[in-house]
Coordinates of C-alpha atoms in Angstrom, one line a residue:
M1 CA 35.2 25.8 63.6
A2 CA 34.7 22.1 64.6
L3 CA 37.7 20.0 63.6
T4 CA 37.2 17.0 61.2
T5 CA 38.5 13.9 62.7
P6 CA 41.5 12.7 60.4
R7 CA 40.8 9.0 59.2
T8 CA 41.2 6.7 56.4
M9 CA 38.5 4.5 55.1
P10 CA 38.6 0.6 56.0
G11 CA 40.4 -1.6 53.5
V12 CA 43.4 0.7 52.7
L13 CA 47.0 0.2 53.9
E14 CA 48.6 3.7 55.0
L15 CA 52.2 3.2 56.1
L16 CA 54.7 5.3 58.2
P17 CA 57.9 6.2 56.4
R18 CA 60.1 3.4 57.3
E19 CA 57.3 0.9 56.4
Q20 CA 56.9 2.7 53.2
I21 CA 60.5 2.4 52.5
A22 CA 60.4 -1.4 53.3
F23 CA 57.2 -1.6 50.9
Q24 CA 59.0 0.2 48.3
R25 CA 62.2 -1.7 48.4
M26 CA 60.0 -5.0 47.8
L27 CA 58.6 -3.3 44.7
D28 CA 61.9 -2.4 43.5
T29 CA 63.1 -6.1 44.1
I30 CA 60.1 -7.5 42.1
R31 CA 60.7 -5.0 39.4
R32 CA 64.5 -5.8 39.0
G33 CA 63.5 -9.6 38.8
F34 CA 60.9 -9.1 36.2
E35 CA 63.3 -7.1 34.1
L36 CA 66.3 -9.5 34.5
Y37 CA 63.9 -12.0 32.6
G38 CA 63.2 -9.6 29.8
F39 CA 59.7 -8.4 30.6
L40 CA 58.8 -4.8 29.7
P41 CA 56.8 -2.4 31.7
I42 CA 53.4 -0.9 31.0
E43 CA 50.9 1.1 32.8
T44 CA 47.0 1.5 32.2
P45 CA 44.6 3.9 33.6
A46 CA 43.1 3.3 36.9
I47 CA 39.8 4.3 35.3
E48 CA 38.4 2.1 32.4
F49 CA 35.2 2.2 30.4
A50 CA 32.7 0.1 32.4
D51 CA 31.6 -2.0 29.3
I52 CA 35.3 -2.9 28.9
L53 CA 35.7 -3.9 32.6
L54 CA 32.3 -5.9 32.9
T55 CA 32.3 -7.8 29.4
K56 CA 30.3 -10.2 31.6
S57 CA 27.4 -8.5 33.4
G58 CA 26.2 -9.6 36.7
G59 CA 28.2 -11.8 39.3
E60 CA 30.5 -11.2 42.1
T61 CA 32.8 -9.2 40.2
E62 CA 30.3 -6.6 39.2
R63 CA 28.9 -6.2 42.9
Q64 CA 32.8 -5.3 43.9
V65 CA 33.2 -2.6 41.2
Y66 CA 33.7 1.1 42.1
F67 CA 31.8 2.9 39.4
V68 CA 33.3 6.5 38.9
Q69 CA 31.4 9.4 37.6
S70 CA 32.0 13.3 37.3
T71 CA 29.8 15.5 39.2
G72 CA 28.0 16.6 36.1
A73 CA 27.4 13.1 34.9
L74 CA 25.9 12.1 38.3
E75 CA 22.9 14.3 37.3
Q76 CA 22.2 12.0 34.3
S77 CA 20.2 8.5 34.9
G78 CA 21.6 5.1 34.0
R79 CA 24.6 3.1 34.9
P80 CA 27.9 5.0 35.2
E81 CA 30.1 4.8 32.2
L82 CA 33.4 4.5 33.9
A83 CA 34.8 2.3 36.8
L84 CA 37.9 1.6 38.6
R85 CA 40.0 -1.4 37.4
F86 CA 39.6 -4.4 39.8
D87 CA 42.7 -6.4 38.5
L88 CA 45.3 -5.8 35.9
T89 CA 44.2 -8.7 33.7
V90 CA 41.2 -7.3 32.1
P91 CA 42.8 -3.8 31.3
L92 CA 45.9 -6.0 29.7
A93 CA 43.5 -7.8 27.5
R94 CA 42.1 -4.4 26.3
Y95 CA 45.6 -3.1 26.0
V96 CA 46.7 -6.0 23.8
A97 CA 43.6 -5.9 21.5
E98 CA 43.9 -2.0 21.2
H99 CA 47.6 -2.1 20.4
E100 CA 48.0 -5.5 18.7
R101 CA 49.4 -3.9 15.6
D102 CA 52.1 -2.2 17.4
L103 CA 53.3 -5.1 19.8
A104 CA 55.9 -7.4 19.1
F105 CA 54.7 -11.0 20.0
P106 CA 55.3 -13.1 22.2
F107 CA 54.6 -9.6 24.0
R108 CA 56.2 -9.9 27.6
R109 CA 54.9 -7.2 30.0
Y110 CA 55.0 -6.5 33.6
Q111 CA 52.8 -4.2 35.3
M112 CA 52.9 -2.9 39.0
Q113 CA 49.8 -0.8 39.8
R114 CA 47.0 -0.3 42.5
V115 CA 43.6 -1.9 41.7
Y116 CA 40.4 -1.4 43.5
R117 CA 37.5 -3.9 44.9
G118 CA 34.6 -3.2 47.0
E119 CA 35.6 -5.9 49.7
R120 CA 33.8 -6.3 52.9
A121 CA 35.6 -4.5 55.5
Q122 CA 37.8 -7.1 57.4
R123 CA 41.4 -7.7 58.4
G124 CA 43.7 -8.4 55.7
R125 CA 41.1 -7.6 52.9
F126 CA 41.9 -4.7 50.9
R127 CA 40.0 -2.1 48.8
E128 CA 43.0 -0.5 47.3
F129 CA 46.2 -2.5 46.8
Y130 CA 49.1 -3.3 44.5
Q131 CA 49.1 -6.2 42.0
C132 CA 52.6 -7.1 40.5
D133 CA 51.7 -9.1 37.3
I134 CA 53.8 -10.7 34.5
D135 CA 52.4 -12.2 31.3
V136 CA 53.7 -13.4 28.2
I137 CA 51.1 -13.3 25.3
G138 CA 51.4 -15.0 22.0
K139 CA 49.9 -14.5 18.8
D140 CA 47.9 -17.6 17.4
S141 CA 49.9 -20.1 19.5
L142 CA 52.5 -19.7 22.5
S143 CA 54.9 -22.5 23.4
I144 CA 54.3 -24.6 26.4
R145 CA 57.9 -23.7 27.5
Y146 CA 56.9 -20.3 28.8
D147 CA 54.6 -22.1 31.2
A148 CA 58.1 -23.3 32.7
E149 CA 60.0 -20.0 32.5
I150 CA 57.1 -18.3 34.9
P151 CA 58.2 -20.4 37.8
A152 CA 61.8 -19.6 37.2
V153 CA 60.8 -15.9 37.3
I154 CA 58.8 -16.5 40.4
H155 CA 61.7 -18.3 42.0
A156 CA 64.2 -15.5 41.1
V157 CA 62.0 -12.8 42.7
F158 CA 61.1 -14.6 46.0
R159 CA 64.6 -15.6 46.4
A160 CA 65.7 -11.9 46.3
L161 CA 62.9 -10.8 48.4
D162 CA 64.4 -13.2 51.1
I163 CA 61.2 -13.7 53.1
G164 CA 61.8 -17.4 53.8
A165 CA 61.6 -20.8 52.0
F166 CA 58.9 -21.2 49.4
T167 CA 57.4 -23.7 47.2
I168 CA 55.8 -23.1 43.7
Q169 CA 53.1 -25.8 43.4
L170 CA 52.1 -26.7 39.7
N171 CA 49.2 -28.5 38.3
N172 CA 47.2 -28.6 34.9
R173 CA 43.8 -27.9 34.3
K174 CA 43.6 -30.2 31.1
L175 CA 44.6 -33.0 33.7
M176 CA 42.1 -32.4 36.1
R177 CA 39.2 -31.8 33.6
G178 CA 40.1 -35.0 31.8
F179 CA 40.2 -36.9 35.2
F180 CA 36.9 -35.5 36.0
E181 CA 35.3 -36.4 32.5
G182 CA 36.7 -40.0 33.2
L183 CA 34.3 -40.1 36.3
G184 CA 31.4 -38.8 34.3
I185 CA 31.6 -35.2 35.5
G186 CA 31.6 -33.6 31.9
E187 CA 32.3 -30.0 31.0
G188 CA 29.8 -27.6 32.4
E189 CA 28.7 -25.7 35.6
K190 CA 29.1 -29.1 37.7
Q191 CA 32.6 -29.6 36.4
M192 CA 33.6 -26.0 37.3
L193 CA 31.8 -26.1 40.8
V194 CA 33.9 -29.3 41.4
L195 CA 37.3 -27.7 40.3
R196 CA 36.5 -24.7 42.5
E197 CA 35.7 -27.0 45.8
V198 CA 39.0 -29.1 45.4
D199 CA 40.8 -26.0 45.1
K200 CA 39.9 -25.2 48.7
L201 CA 41.5 -28.7 50.0
D202 CA 44.7 -27.1 51.6
K203 CA 42.6 -24.5 53.2
R204 CA 39.4 -26.4 54.6
G205 CA 40.9 -30.1 54.6
P206 CA 40.0 -33.2 53.0
D207 CA 36.8 -34.0 55.3
H208 CA 35.2 -30.8 54.4
V209 CA 35.9 -31.1 50.7
R210 CA 34.7 -34.8 50.6
A211 CA 31.5 -33.9 52.5
V212 CA 30.5 -31.2 50.1
L213 CA 31.3 -33.5 46.9
T214 CA 28.9 -36.2 48.3
G215 CA 26.2 -33.6 49.3
E216 CA 23.0 -32.5 47.9
A217 CA 24.8 -29.7 45.8
F218 CA 27.2 -32.1 43.9
G219 CA 25.8 -35.6 44.5
L220 CA 29.1 -37.6 43.8
S221 CA 28.8 -41.2 44.9
S222 CA 31.0 -42.4 47.8
Q223 CA 33.4 -44.2 45.2
A224 CA 33.8 -41.3 42.8
A225 CA 34.6 -39.0 45.9
D226 CA 37.1 -41.4 47.0
K227 CA 38.8 -41.3 43.6
V228 CA 38.5 -37.4 43.4
M229 CA 40.2 -37.3 47.0
R230 CA 43.0 -39.8 46.1
F231 CA 43.7 -37.5 42.9
V232 CA 43.7 -34.2 44.4
G233 CA 45.8 -35.7 47.4
I234 CA 48.7 -36.2 45.2
R235 CA 51.9 -34.2 46.2
S236 CA 55.6 -34.4 45.4
T237 CA 58.9 -33.7 47.0
S238 CA 61.1 -34.2 43.9
L239 CA 61.0 -34.1 40.1
A240 CA 61.5 -37.8 40.0
E241 CA 58.7 -38.5 42.3
A242 CA 56.6 -35.9 40.5
L243 CA 57.1 -37.8 37.1
A244 CA 56.4 -41.1 38.8
Q245 CA 53.0 -39.9 40.1
L246 CA 52.1 -38.7 36.8
D247 CA 53.1 -42.0 35.3
A248 CA 51.0 -44.0 37.7
L249 CA 47.7 -42.2 37.1
G250 CA 47.0 -44.6 34.3
S251 CA 45.3 -44.0 31.2
G252 CA 42.7 -41.3 30.6
T253 CA 40.6 -39.2 27.9
E254 CA 42.3 -37.1 25.4
T255 CA 42.2 -33.9 27.5
F256 CA 43.7 -35.9 30.4
E257 CA 46.5 -37.0 28.3
Q258 CA 47.3 -33.7 26.8
G259 CA 47.2 -32.1 30.5
R260 CA 49.6 -34.9 31.7
A261 CA 52.1 -34.4 28.6
E262 CA 52.0 -30.7 29.3
L263 CA 52.7 -31.0 32.9
R264 CA 55.7 -33.4 32.3
E265 CA 57.2 -31.0 29.9
V266 CA 56.7 -27.9 32.4
L267 CA 58.3 -29.9 35.1
D268 CA 61.2 -30.9 33.1
T269 CA 61.8 -27.4 31.8
V270 CA 61.4 -25.7 35.3
A271 CA 64.4 -27.8 36.3
A272 CA 66.2 -27.0 33.4
F273 CA 65.7 -23.4 33.9
G274 CA 68.0 -23.9 37.1
V275 CA 65.0 -23.8 39.8
P276 CA 66.2 -26.2 42.5
E277 CA 63.8 -29.4 43.2
S278 CA 63.1 -28.1 46.6
G279 CA 61.7 -25.0 45.1
F280 CA 58.8 -26.6 42.9
A281 CA 56.3 -29.5 43.4
L282 CA 53.2 -31.3 41.8
N283 CA 50.1 -30.5 43.7
L284 CA 47.1 -31.8 41.9
S285 CA 44.5 -29.9 44.0
I286 CA 45.7 -26.5 42.5
A287 CA 43.0 -25.4 40.4
R288 CA 42.6 -21.6 40.7
G289 CA 39.2 -20.3 40.9
L290 CA 39.0 -18.2 37.9
D291 CA 37.3 -19.9 35.1
Y292 CA 39.5 -18.5 32.3
Y293 CA 42.4 -20.7 33.3
T294 CA 42.9 -23.6 30.8
G295 CA 46.3 -25.3 31.3
T296 CA 49.3 -24.9 33.8
V297 CA 48.3 -23.2 37.0
Y298 CA 50.5 -22.1 39.7
E299 CA 50.4 -21.3 43.5
T300 CA 53.3 -20.3 45.6
T301 CA 53.3 -20.6 49.5
L302 CA 55.8 -20.1 52.3
N303 CA 57.0 -23.4 53.7
E304 CA 57.2 -22.0 57.5
H305 CA 53.9 -20.2 57.1
P306 CA 51.1 -22.2 55.1
D307 CA 48.8 -20.2 57.1
I308 CA 49.5 -17.1 54.9
G309 CA 48.2 -19.0 52.0
S310 CA 49.3 -18.2 48.3
I311 CA 51.7 -15.3 47.9
C312 CA 51.8 -15.6 44.0
S313 CA 49.4 -17.4 41.7
G314 CA 48.3 -17.6 38.1
G315 CA 48.3 -19.9 35.0
R316 CA 47.8 -20.4 31.2
Y317 CA 44.8 -19.1 29.3
D318 CA 43.8 -20.0 25.7
N319 CA 42.5 -16.5 24.5
L320 CA 43.2 -13.6 26.7
A321 CA 41.3 -10.9 24.6
A322 CA 38.4 -12.8 23.0
N323 CA 36.1 -10.3 24.1
Y324 CA 37.8 -7.5 22.2
T325 CA 39.4 -9.0 19.1
K326 CA 38.9 -12.2 16.8
S327 CA 42.7 -12.6 16.9
M328 CA 43.9 -15.6 19.2
L329 CA 46.1 -14.6 21.8
P330 CA 47.1 -17.2 24.3
G331 CA 49.0 -16.5 27.3
V332 CA 50.5 -17.4 30.7
G333 CA 51.1 -15.2 33.7
I334 CA 51.2 -14.6 37.5
S335 CA 50.2 -11.9 40.0
I336 CA 51.9 -10.9 43.3
G337 CA 49.3 -9.2 45.6
L338 CA 51.9 -7.1 47.2
T339 CA 49.8 -5.2 49.7
R340 CA 48.4 -8.2 51.1
L341 CA 51.5 -10.2 51.2
F342 CA 53.2 -7.0 52.8
W343 CA 50.4 -6.9 55.5
Q344 CA 50.6 -10.5 56.5
L345 CA 54.5 -10.6 56.5
R346 CA 54.1 -7.6 59.0
E347 CA 51.4 -9.2 61.1
A348 CA 53.5 -12.6 61.2
G349 CA 56.7 -10.5 62.3
L350 CA 58.7 -11.4 59.2
L351 CA 59.6 -8.2 57.9
K352 CA 63.0 -6.6 58.7
T353 CA 62.9 -3.0 60.0
A354 CA 64.1 -0.7 57.3
D355 CA 66.5 1.9 57.5
S356 CA 65.8 5.2 56.2
S357 CA 66.5 5.9 52.5
V358 CA 68.6 8.7 53.9
Q359 CA 72.1 7.4 54.4
V360 CA 73.9 10.3 56.0
L361 CA 72.8 13.3 58.4
V362 CA 75.3 16.2 58.4
T363 CA 74.8 17.8 61.9
Q364 CA 75.3 21.4 62.7
M365 CA 76.0 23.1 65.9
D366 CA 76.9 26.6 65.2
D367 CA 75.4 28.7 62.5
A368 CA 78.8 30.1 61.7
Q369 CA 79.7 26.4 60.4
L370 CA 76.7 26.2 58.1
P371 CA 78.6 27.0 54.7
V372 CA 81.0 24.1 55.8
C373 CA 78.1 21.8 56.4
L374 CA 76.3 22.8 53.2
A375 CA 79.6 22.0 51.5
I376 CA 80.0 18.8 52.9
A377 CA 76.3 17.7 52.2
K378 CA 76.9 18.8 48.5
E379 CA 79.9 16.8 48.2
L380 CA 78.3 13.7 49.6
R381 CA 75.1 14.1 47.3
D382 CA 77.5 14.7 44.2
A383 CA 79.0 11.3 45.0
G384 CA 75.5 9.5 45.0
I385 CA 75.4 9.5 48.8
A386 CA 71.7 10.4 49.9
T387 CA 72.4 13.0 52.7
E388 CA 70.1 15.4 54.9
I389 CA 71.5 18.4 56.7
A390 CA 70.2 19.7 60.2
L391 CA 69.4 23.3 59.0
E392 CA 68.3 24.3 62.3
G393 CA 71.1 22.9 64.3
G394 CA 70.9 22.7 68.0
K395 CA 72.3 20.3 70.5
L396 CA 74.3 17.4 69.0
G397 CA 72.4 14.8 71.3
K398 CA 69.2 16.0 69.7
Q399 CA 70.5 15.8 66.3
L400 CA 71.8 12.2 66.9
K401 CA 68.4 11.2 68.5
Y402 CA 66.5 12.3 65.5
A403 CA 68.8 10.4 63.0
D404 CA 68.5 7.4 65.0
R405 CA 64.7 7.6 65.4
A406 CA 64.4 8.4 61.5
G407 CA 66.6 5.4 60.7
I408 CA 69.5 7.2 59.3
R409 CA 72.7 5.2 59.9
F410 CA 75.5 7.7 59.6
A411 CA 75.8 11.1 61.2
V412 CA 78.8 13.4 60.2
V413 CA 80.0 15.9 62.9
A414 CA 82.0 18.9 61.9
G415 CA 82.8 20.7 65.2
E416 CA 85.4 23.4 65.9
D417 CA 87.9 20.7 66.9
E418 CA 87.4 18.6 63.7
L419 CA 87.6 21.4 61.4
A420 CA 90.7 22.7 63.1
R421 CA 92.5 19.3 62.4
G422 CA 91.0 19.2 58.8
A423 CA 88.9 16.3 59.7
V424 CA 85.4 15.1 60.4
A425 CA 83.9 12.6 62.7
V426 CA 81.4 9.9 61.3
K427 CA 79.1 8.3 63.8
D428 CA 77.6 4.8 63.0
L429 CA 74.3 4.8 64.8
R430 CA 73.4 1.3 64.2
R431 CA 76.7 -0.1 65.7
G432 CA 77.0 2.8 68.1
D433 CA 80.7 3.6 67.2
Q434 CA 82.5 6.5 65.8
F435 CA 85.8 7.1 63.8
E436 CA 87.6 10.1 62.5
V437 CA 88.6 10.6 58.9
P438 CA 90.4 13.4 56.9
R439 CA 87.7 15.8 55.5
A440 CA 89.1 14.9 51.8
E441 CA 88.7 11.2 52.5
L442 CA 85.0 11.4 53.9
V443 CA 83.3 10.3 50.6
K444 CA 85.8 7.4 50.1
A445 CA 85.2 6.1 53.8
L446 CA 81.5 6.3 53.5
R447 CA 81.5 4.6 50.3
V448 CA 83.5 1.6 51.9
E449 CA 81.1 1.6 55.0
L450 CA 78.0 1.6 52.4
A451 CA 79.3 -1.0 50.2
Q452 CA 79.9 -3.6 53.2
D453 CA 76.4 -2.9 54.4
E454 CA 75.0 -3.7 50.9
V455 CA 77.2 -6.9 50.9
Q456 CA 75.8 -8.0 54.6
R457 CA 72.3 -7.2 53.2
A458 CA 72.8 -9.3 50.1

């Protein structure tokens, strides 16, 4: 019988065990950060009704959706009834609308699950990937102070991830919309196109953006384009500078003034949350491409690796579940695309090699010593130390080589000589040294070593 070649489809990230451990530790760090700020976990099904996911038919989103049908349903005609979720926001909207009477508002949720998109196969683009989202949803209204809490969460999470210096960049869509209204670019498709174009400023550069704005598609005059480019080029390096730059913008439309007031309050409150001034900045080109953002918007970038792009983004929206309920449910939230971030960090050489989640290997060189080795392993596990035992035994060198390759730091050796002395030997494979302890003190000794390791990692 011919063998089938083992292979994975393009657009998925399948990791080796030590890489998976590193990925899992990032997930755990993000989860701890979300929970420290009082967010509650939810999960929603990977499969939703298609009419729930695709409340607006057509467009790019529908072309990327994976539809799902049972074998029996394939025999029926018509569009499939079910589809895989393409983000976590639409399922959240459905969830809140469906369970509105059972939730306490403001509803603070975090969700860390895979989503699916029919992306064109290319490096760094994934068809299956993890998103890690937080949102605060209000009933009828939601204080602007929550917009300032979100950067505090972002700062805590990425500081704990320890992947390098980063900056949370903030803007307000009302400020941008009001500015464009003052230039005669009113609400509608043209304004949305301009918003999307200036959002590309840091990726494509000012010359490209200005050329597009003055081209046939947009038709802005040179004077209007110059004003737009000066506006979206504003950046800050301190809170005082950010507030001064907002003051220097001059007066504007009612929408403009509302956006400026909100942005001032958010910047002041972010600082009051304890986020250092070096950790956040004003960036008036940040617009976010999605239409549903209506106020504060965020993008987070690594200072030393701007080429990686945004590692966390989101913003404020007026009514999360307008397609599913008549209730007004304003909210604010952010998303971390963890699969893409992990891949980018790995490609840039910024990920630290992960040790195994197994902390100790109990070696075995003689079948007669198996009961003792099993007893040692049980003692370690009872003490909360993740332990593997070399059940097949064999040459010590081979067992130590296995432990080193698997990323297990400590190996316990209980040979005839050690047991005769009532002791065991502990080999530290990371440092390349060895020490001997009385058998009764093994747990205590390893706890000390592991605690020191945790301190160094922190």
